[in-house]
Amino acid sequence: MKYYIGIDLGGTNIKAGIVDEVCRILAQSDCPTALPRPAEEVCDDMLKACTATLEQAKIGWDDITGIGIGCPGTVNSQSGIVEYSNNLAWHQFPMRDYLQSRTERPVRVGNDANVAALGEVCAGSAKGAQSAVILTLGTGVGSGVVLNSQIWSGHRYGAAEFGHMVIEQGGRLCTCGRRGCLEAYASATALIAFTKEAIGRCPESLMGKIAAENGKIDGRTAFEAMRRGDAAAGEVAETYINYLACGVANIINILQPEMISLGGGISKEGDALLEPLRKKAYAQAFGGCDAGVTRIEACTLGNQAGIIGAAMLFHQTSELAGR
Ligand SMILES: [Zn+2]
């Protein structure tokens, strides 16, 4: 059995796990990223987390085939250089070489969303799919693409930004500065904005009562009110799903992947989200579409996708490729 270390480097936490070749996590440990600080210090803490995890799993460094890392930003997976990371505020940091020289183990680095997509393909909702797109509906809309069982990161490592596909010309302002991006309509942030606007228009709606009970408006408010029969909430959910379906149909038209998986908190709405989404996306896709062409499901690995996908960066060019 081969063992790998998978590291999910986030803006808040560093998560390290020992993963075996069949994608089981044997041990895991977390520590704060504690930004802002230099890349070298963060990497030193990553190594401490690795050592703690190895001790937990009773495995030595010599048993580790490789260390994979999912890192936010533009990551040159050939050179292992983090070219630019807005979240971490790093420029041109040679992460692979820094870690390789300290561990004497092979290190591979990829973009965090791409790596999480690989995790879902290796062990989660898209297991066994040759091609898949993973959309994470969170604060923004993150995305990763796996084609022929390999991450597609583009000519210069900036591909798969489906969140910044315009679905409404001249529409809502996106965090990227452009107007009408999918992220401005299909993120949890957008769903919360739609919910607030609807409560403003219909203050007597059940959404307002649920928000008052919970002390906040979040991505669940409208779906919960809809389940309890609130018509205005049903309209909010429908508007949200219409925009998401437009983006999903565009992805089908461009890539026709075997699988599109949705992650993030909103994906936990399950069939209330997925059933209307499938109907609307399949109806819009060019030339007719159904689950036999592109399946649409929720992600299943949650925040373990990053660790498993990072470890599986070592399978990407061996076992999985060329199937
Ligand atoms: Zn955008």
Tab-separated table of C-alpha atoms and ligand atoms in Angstrom:
chain	number	residue	atom	x	y	z
A	1	MET	CA	0.000	0.000	0.000
A	2	LYS	CA	1.279	3.467	-0.901
A	3	TYR	CA	0.770	6.416	1.418
A	4	TYR	CA	0.632	10.100	0.585
A	5	ILE	CA	0.258	13.328	2.499
A	6	GLY	CA	-2.496	15.611	1.221
A	7	ILE	CA	-2.523	19.226	2.388
A	8	ASP	CA	-5.413	21.620	1.962
A	9	LEU	CA	-3.952	25.083	2.464
A	10	GLY	CA	-6.722	27.595	3.110
A	11	GLY	CA	-6.810	31.225	4.126
A	12	THR	CA	-7.921	30.218	7.655
A	13	ASN	CA	-6.665	26.671	8.255
A	14	ILE	CA	-4.004	24.236	7.136
A	15	LYS	CA	-5.402	20.695	6.955
A	16	ALA	CA	-3.001	17.795	6.516
A	17	GLY	CA	-3.970	14.149	6.099
A	18	ILE	CA	-2.306	10.813	5.462
A	19	VAL	CA	-4.115	9.227	2.524
A	20	ASP	CA	-3.605	5.731	1.173
A	21	GLU	CA	-3.758	4.754	-2.483
A	22	VAL	CA	-7.457	3.922	-2.291
A	23	CYS	CA	-8.239	7.436	-0.990
A	24	ARG	CA	-8.808	6.586	2.661
A	25	ILE	CA	-7.733	9.271	5.149
A	26	LEU	CA	-5.824	7.452	7.915
A	27	ALA	CA	-5.103	10.464	10.114
A	28	GLN	CA	-5.648	14.174	9.924
A	29	SER	CA	-4.559	17.318	11.735
A	30	ASP	CA	-5.343	20.994	11.420
A	31	CYS	CA	-3.628	24.205	12.434
A	32	PRO	CA	-4.347	27.878	11.786
A	33	THR	CA	-2.802	29.524	8.714
A	34	ALA	CA	-2.449	32.665	10.859
A	35	LEU	CA	-2.183	35.133	8.001
A	36	PRO	CA	-0.642	37.525	7.190
A	37	ARG	CA	2.824	36.007	7.409
A	38	PRO	CA	5.599	34.915	5.075
A	39	ALA	CA	5.176	31.818	2.926
A	40	GLU	CA	8.187	30.129	4.555
A	41	GLU	CA	6.584	30.327	8.026
A	42	VAL	CA	3.302	28.882	6.739
A	43	CYS	CA	5.236	26.046	5.048
A	44	ASP	CA	7.140	25.324	8.275
A	45	ASP	CA	3.796	24.952	10.076
A	46	MET	CA	2.562	22.711	7.254
A	47	LEU	CA	5.553	20.456	7.935
A	48	LYS	CA	4.792	20.413	11.678
A	49	ALA	CA	1.199	19.388	10.848
A	50	CYS	CA	2.592	16.622	8.599
A	51	THR	CA	4.848	15.315	11.371
A	52	ALA	CA	1.964	15.314	13.876
A	53	THR	CA	-0.234	13.450	11.388
A	54	LEU	CA	2.466	10.868	10.658
A	55	GLU	CA	2.867	10.208	14.395
A	56	GLN	CA	-0.890	9.797	14.732
A	57	ALA	CA	-0.943	7.260	11.869
A	58	LYS	CA	2.276	5.583	13.118
A	59	ILE	CA	3.848	6.039	9.689
A	60	GLY	CA	7.357	7.369	8.994
A	61	TRP	CA	8.472	9.943	6.403
A	62	ASP	CA	10.143	7.095	4.493
A	63	ASP	CA	6.757	5.458	3.929
A	64	ILE	CA	5.409	8.565	2.186
A	65	THR	CA	5.392	8.366	-1.620
A	66	GLY	CA	4.712	12.061	-2.026
A	67	ILE	CA	3.206	15.245	-0.609
A	68	GLY	CA	0.436	16.999	-2.526
A	69	ILE	CA	-0.842	20.487	-1.762
A	70	GLY	CA	-3.933	22.376	-2.847
A	71	CYS	CA	-3.156	26.090	-2.622
A	72	PRO	CA	-5.380	29.087	-3.410
A	73	GLY	CA	-4.319	31.248	-6.344
A	74	THR	CA	-2.417	30.804	-9.593
A	75	VAL	CA	-0.241	27.771	-9.065
A	76	ASN	CA	2.222	26.640	-11.728
A	77	SER	CA	1.911	22.892	-11.295
A	78	GLN	CA	4.949	22.230	-13.545
A	79	SER	CA	7.405	24.373	-11.571
A	80	GLY	CA	5.621	24.113	-8.213
A	81	ILE	CA	5.714	27.902	-7.913
A	82	VAL	CA	2.763	29.753	-6.373
A	83	GLU	CA	2.815	32.582	-8.906
A	84	TYR	CA	0.188	34.706	-7.241
A	85	SER	CA	-2.238	34.183	-4.400
A	86	ASN	CA	-4.602	36.966	-3.480
A	87	ASN	CA	-5.802	35.099	-0.339
A	88	LEU	CA	-2.308	34.426	0.978
A	89	ALA	CA	-0.737	37.639	-0.436
A	90	TRP	CA	2.176	35.651	-1.923
A	91	HIS	CA	4.079	36.284	-5.154
A	92	GLN	CA	6.339	33.804	-6.979
A	93	PHE	CA	6.912	31.516	-4.019
A	94	PRO	CA	8.714	28.246	-4.927
A	95	MET	CA	6.603	26.068	-2.648
A	96	ARG	CA	7.548	22.727	-4.184
A	97	ASP	CA	11.304	23.284	-3.897
A	98	TYR	CA	11.020	24.722	-0.383
A	99	LEU	CA	9.141	21.657	0.900
A	100	GLN	CA	11.059	19.104	-1.154
A	101	SER	CA	14.411	20.293	0.207
A	102	ARG	CA	13.133	19.936	3.792
A	103	THR	CA	11.379	16.573	3.484
A	104	GLU	CA	13.358	14.835	0.715
A	105	ARG	CA	10.004	13.581	-0.558
A	106	PRO	CA	8.472	14.455	-3.952
A	107	VAL	CA	6.072	17.413	-3.717
A	108	ARG	CA	3.312	18.424	-6.130
A	109	VAL	CA	1.281	21.605	-5.919
A	110	GLY	CA	-2.041	22.523	-7.558
A	111	ASN	CA	-4.769	25.137	-7.326
A	112	ASP	CA	-7.100	24.347	-4.408
A	113	ALA	CA	-10.356	24.250	-6.430
A	114	ASN	CA	-8.793	22.018	-9.084
A	115	VAL	CA	-7.358	19.729	-6.444
A	116	ALA	CA	-10.732	19.442	-4.661
A	117	ALA	CA	-12.318	18.573	-8.034
A	118	LEU	CA	-9.764	15.785	-8.447
A	119	GLY	CA	-10.730	14.540	-4.966
A	120	GLU	CA	-14.409	14.304	-5.961
A	121	VAL	CA	-13.410	12.420	-9.138
A	122	CYS	CA	-11.135	9.981	-7.295
A	123	ALA	CA	-13.343	9.253	-4.300
A	124	GLY	CA	-16.532	11.317	-4.198
A	125	SER	CA	-19.622	12.211	-6.221
A	126	ALA	CA	-17.828	11.941	-9.580
A	127	LYS	CA	-15.929	8.744	-8.800
A	128	GLY	CA	-15.099	6.923	-11.980
A	129	ALA	CA	-16.101	9.803	-14.274
A	130	GLN	CA	-13.589	10.529	-17.045
A	131	SER	CA	-14.649	14.178	-17.149
A	132	ALA	CA	-16.226	16.318	-14.454
A	133	VAL	CA	-16.822	19.912	-13.455
A	134	ILE	CA	-17.134	20.755	-9.774
A	135	LEU	CA	-18.877	24.011	-8.825
A	136	THR	CA	-18.637	25.156	-5.215
A	137	LEU	CA	-21.459	27.487	-4.252
A	138	GLY	CA	-20.040	29.426	-1.330
A	139	THR	CA	-19.030	33.021	-0.668
A	140	GLY	CA	-18.083	32.961	-4.353
A	141	VAL	CA	-18.460	30.286	-7.024
A	142	GLY	CA	-15.333	28.125	-7.150
A	143	SER	CA	-14.751	25.597	-9.885
A	144	GLY	CA	-12.425	22.880	-11.063
A	145	VAL	CA	-12.314	20.778	-14.205
A	146	VAL	CA	-11.085	17.227	-14.683
A	147	LEU	CA	-10.796	16.017	-18.297
A	148	ASN	CA	-9.652	12.512	-19.226
A	149	SER	CA	-9.075	11.986	-15.495
A	150	GLN	CA	-6.603	14.880	-15.288
A	151	ILE	CA	-6.938	18.389	-13.935
A	152	TRP	CA	-7.346	20.945	-16.714
A	153	SER	CA	-5.632	24.072	-15.439
A	154	GLY	CA	-5.261	25.898	-18.749
A	155	HIS	CA	-2.287	27.193	-20.729
A	156	ARG	CA	-1.064	29.406	-17.859
A	157	TYR	CA	-2.832	27.821	-14.866
A	158	GLY	CA	-5.797	30.202	-14.759
A	159	ALA	CA	-8.520	28.033	-16.326
A	160	ALA	CA	-11.821	26.820	-14.931
A	161	GLU	CA	-13.087	30.151	-13.628
A	162	PHE	CA	-16.720	29.293	-14.333
A	163	GLY	CA	-17.831	31.686	-11.614
A	164	HIS	CA	-16.736	34.534	-13.860
A	165	MET	CA	-18.754	33.475	-16.896
A	166	VAL	CA	-21.214	36.274	-17.700
A	167	ILE	CA	-24.820	35.091	-17.673
A	168	GLU	CA	-26.439	38.557	-17.573
A	169	GLN	CA	-24.793	41.212	-19.738
A	170	GLY	CA	-24.597	44.475	-17.759
A	171	GLY	CA	-25.986	42.697	-14.705
A	172	ARG	CA	-24.970	42.703	-11.030
A	173	LEU	CA	-21.450	43.794	-10.197
A	174	CYS	CA	-19.114	40.869	-9.474
A	175	THR	CA	-16.150	40.850	-7.081
A	176	CYS	CA	-13.894	40.572	-10.167
A	177	GLY	CA	-15.035	43.980	-11.436
A	178	ARG	CA	-17.075	42.611	-14.340
A	179	ARG	CA	-20.883	42.715	-14.417
A	180	GLY	CA	-23.279	39.776	-14.660
A	181	CYS	CA	-20.926	36.912	-13.695
A	182	LEU	CA	-22.395	33.581	-12.545
A	183	GLU	CA	-20.800	34.261	-9.137
A	184	ALA	CA	-22.936	37.407	-8.750
A	185	TYR	CA	-26.091	35.240	-9.159
A	186	ALA	CA	-25.302	31.698	-8.011
A	187	SER	CA	-23.041	32.136	-4.954
A	188	ALA	CA	-24.413	31.875	-1.421
A	189	THR	CA	-23.721	35.617	-1.194
A	190	ALA	CA	-26.078	36.189	-4.148
A	191	LEU	CA	-28.779	33.919	-2.687
A	192	ILE	CA	-28.599	35.890	0.578
A	193	ALA	CA	-28.907	39.156	-1.400
A	194	PHE	CA	-31.987	37.813	-3.266
A	195	THR	CA	-33.485	36.739	0.079
A	196	LYS	CA	-32.892	40.173	1.665
A	197	GLU	CA	-34.440	41.921	-1.326
A	198	ALA	CA	-37.513	39.658	-1.147
A	199	ILE	CA	-37.929	40.285	2.591
A	200	GLY	CA	-37.738	44.022	1.810
A	201	ARG	CA	-40.538	43.630	-0.750
A	202	CYS	CA	-42.700	41.255	1.368
A	203	PRO	CA	-41.890	41.906	5.048
A	204	GLU	CA	-44.769	39.593	6.106
A	205	SER	CA	-43.141	36.625	4.323
A	206	LEU	CA	-42.107	33.580	6.351
A	207	MET	CA	-38.503	34.331	5.307
A	208	GLY	CA	-38.542	37.387	7.583
A	209	LYS	CA	-39.816	35.307	10.527
A	210	ILE	CA	-37.206	32.577	9.984
A	211	ALA	CA	-34.457	35.194	9.723
A	212	ALA	CA	-35.661	36.741	13.010
A	213	GLU	CA	-35.768	33.291	14.716
A	214	ASN	CA	-32.243	32.445	13.561
A	215	GLY	CA	-30.900	35.955	14.110
A	216	LYS	CA	-29.542	36.059	10.548
A	217	ILE	CA	-30.330	35.636	6.882
A	218	ASP	CA	-28.255	32.899	5.304
A	219	GLY	CA	-28.269	30.589	2.288
A	220	ARG	CA	-30.823	28.315	3.993
A	221	THR	CA	-33.450	30.960	4.826
A	222	ALA	CA	-35.298	30.958	1.488
A	223	PHE	CA	-35.179	27.164	1.013
A	224	GLU	CA	-36.455	26.586	4.558
A	225	ALA	CA	-39.333	29.049	4.094
A	226	MET	CA	-40.161	27.457	0.731
A	227	ARG	CA	-40.374	24.010	2.367
A	228	ARG	CA	-42.789	25.502	4.883
A	229	GLY	CA	-45.019	26.740	2.038
A	230	ASP	CA	-43.968	30.382	1.620
A	231	ALA	CA	-44.703	31.540	-1.941
A	232	ALA	CA	-42.272	34.482	-1.923
A	233	ALA	CA	-39.485	32.147	-0.786
A	234	GLY	CA	-40.388	29.758	-3.622
A	235	GLU	CA	-39.848	32.657	-6.037
A	236	VAL	CA	-36.432	33.431	-4.529
A	237	ALA	CA	-35.358	29.789	-4.855
A	238	GLU	CA	-36.676	29.649	-8.419
A	239	THR	CA	-34.836	32.827	-9.446
A	240	TYR	CA	-31.627	31.489	-7.921
A	241	ILE	CA	-32.002	28.088	-9.606
A	242	ASN	CA	-32.797	29.736	-12.975
A	243	TYR	CA	-29.462	31.563	-12.920
A	244	LEU	CA	-27.554	28.517	-11.748
A	245	ALA	CA	-29.212	26.420	-14.486
A	246	CYS	CA	-28.098	28.955	-17.106
A	247	GLY	CA	-24.493	28.549	-15.955
A	248	VAL	CA	-24.767	24.757	-15.790
A	249	ALA	CA	-26.295	24.587	-19.314
A	250	ASN	CA	-23.426	26.765	-20.607
A	251	ILE	CA	-20.908	24.380	-19.049
A	252	ILE	CA	-22.667	21.407	-20.683
A	253	ASN	CA	-22.620	23.220	-24.045
A	254	ILE	CA	-18.895	23.950	-23.776
A	255	LEU	CA	-17.504	20.758	-22.251
A	256	GLN	CA	-20.294	18.168	-22.082
A	257	PRO	CA	-18.680	16.608	-19.014
A	258	GLU	CA	-19.876	13.228	-17.773
A	259	MET	CA	-20.611	14.803	-14.412
A	260	ILE	CA	-21.290	18.193	-12.842
A	261	SER	CA	-21.116	18.142	-9.031
A	262	LEU	CA	-22.205	20.967	-6.776
A	263	GLY	CA	-20.484	21.640	-3.479
A	264	GLY	CA	-20.762	24.277	-0.776
A	265	GLY	CA	-23.515	24.846	1.783
A	266	ILE	CA	-26.315	25.331	-0.773
A	267	SER	CA	-25.681	21.869	-2.241
A	268	LYS	CA	-26.972	20.433	1.065
A	269	GLU	CA	-30.497	21.473	-0.009
A	270	GLY	CA	-30.453	18.202	-1.994
A	271	ASP	CA	-33.431	17.480	-4.230
A	272	ALA	CA	-35.066	20.861	-3.538
A	273	LEU	CA	-32.125	22.301	-5.474
A	274	LEU	CA	-31.095	19.429	-7.738
A	275	GLU	CA	-34.428	18.353	-9.217
A	276	PRO	CA	-35.482	21.747	-10.614
A	277	LEU	CA	-31.873	22.481	-11.564
A	278	ARG	CA	-31.599	19.310	-13.659
A	279	LYS	CA	-34.909	20.009	-15.391
A	280	LYS	CA	-33.985	23.601	-16.256
A	281	ALA	CA	-30.352	22.910	-17.233
A	282	TYR	CA	-31.190	19.907	-19.422
A	283	ALA	CA	-33.972	21.873	-21.148
A	284	GLN	CA	-31.561	24.713	-21.980
A	285	ALA	CA	-28.571	22.624	-23.089
A	286	PHE	CA	-28.012	22.556	-26.834
A	287	GLY	CA	-29.338	19.551	-28.713
A	288	GLY	CA	-31.129	17.988	-25.767
A	289	CYS	CA	-29.562	16.574	-22.667
A	290	ASP	CA	-30.300	14.224	-19.793
A	291	ALA	CA	-28.526	12.371	-17.014
A	292	GLY	CA	-27.221	9.890	-19.591
A	293	VAL	CA	-25.199	12.754	-21.092
A	294	THR	CA	-24.238	14.803	-18.017
A	295	ARG	CA	-25.187	13.787	-14.490
A	296	ILE	CA	-25.815	16.607	-12.010
A	297	GLU	CA	-25.284	15.674	-8.354
A	298	ALA	CA	-24.146	17.102	-5.020
A	299	CYS	CA	-20.532	16.661	-3.895
A	300	THR	CA	-20.058	14.010	-1.225
A	301	LEU	CA	-16.604	14.579	0.302
A	302	GLY	CA	-17.203	17.982	1.904
A	303	ASN	CA	-13.985	19.524	3.183
A	304	GLN	CA	-12.092	16.233	2.810
A	305	ALA	CA	-12.053	16.691	-0.985
A	306	GLY	CA	-9.041	19.006	-0.719
A	307	ILE	CA	-6.923	16.557	1.284
A	308	ILE	CA	-7.811	13.534	-0.861
A	309	GLY	CA	-7.381	15.455	-4.131
A	310	ALA	CA	-3.991	16.813	-3.026
A	311	ALA	CA	-2.778	13.294	-2.235
A	312	MET	CA	-4.140	12.057	-5.555
A	313	LEU	CA	-1.993	14.564	-7.477
A	314	PHE	CA	0.394	11.618	-7.443
A	315	HIS	CA	-2.124	9.343	-9.129
A	316	GLN	CA	-2.942	11.902	-11.758
A	317	THR	CA	-0.069	11.110	-14.074
A	318	SER	CA	0.165	7.419	-13.248
A	319	GLU	CA	-2.777	5.197	-12.377
A	320	LEU	CA	-5.597	7.435	-13.513
A	321	ALA	CA	-4.082	8.754	-16.709
A	322	GLY	CA	-4.555	6.715	-19.850
A	323	ARG	CA	-7.448	4.644	-18.574
B	1	ZN	ZN	-16.703	37.865	-11.958
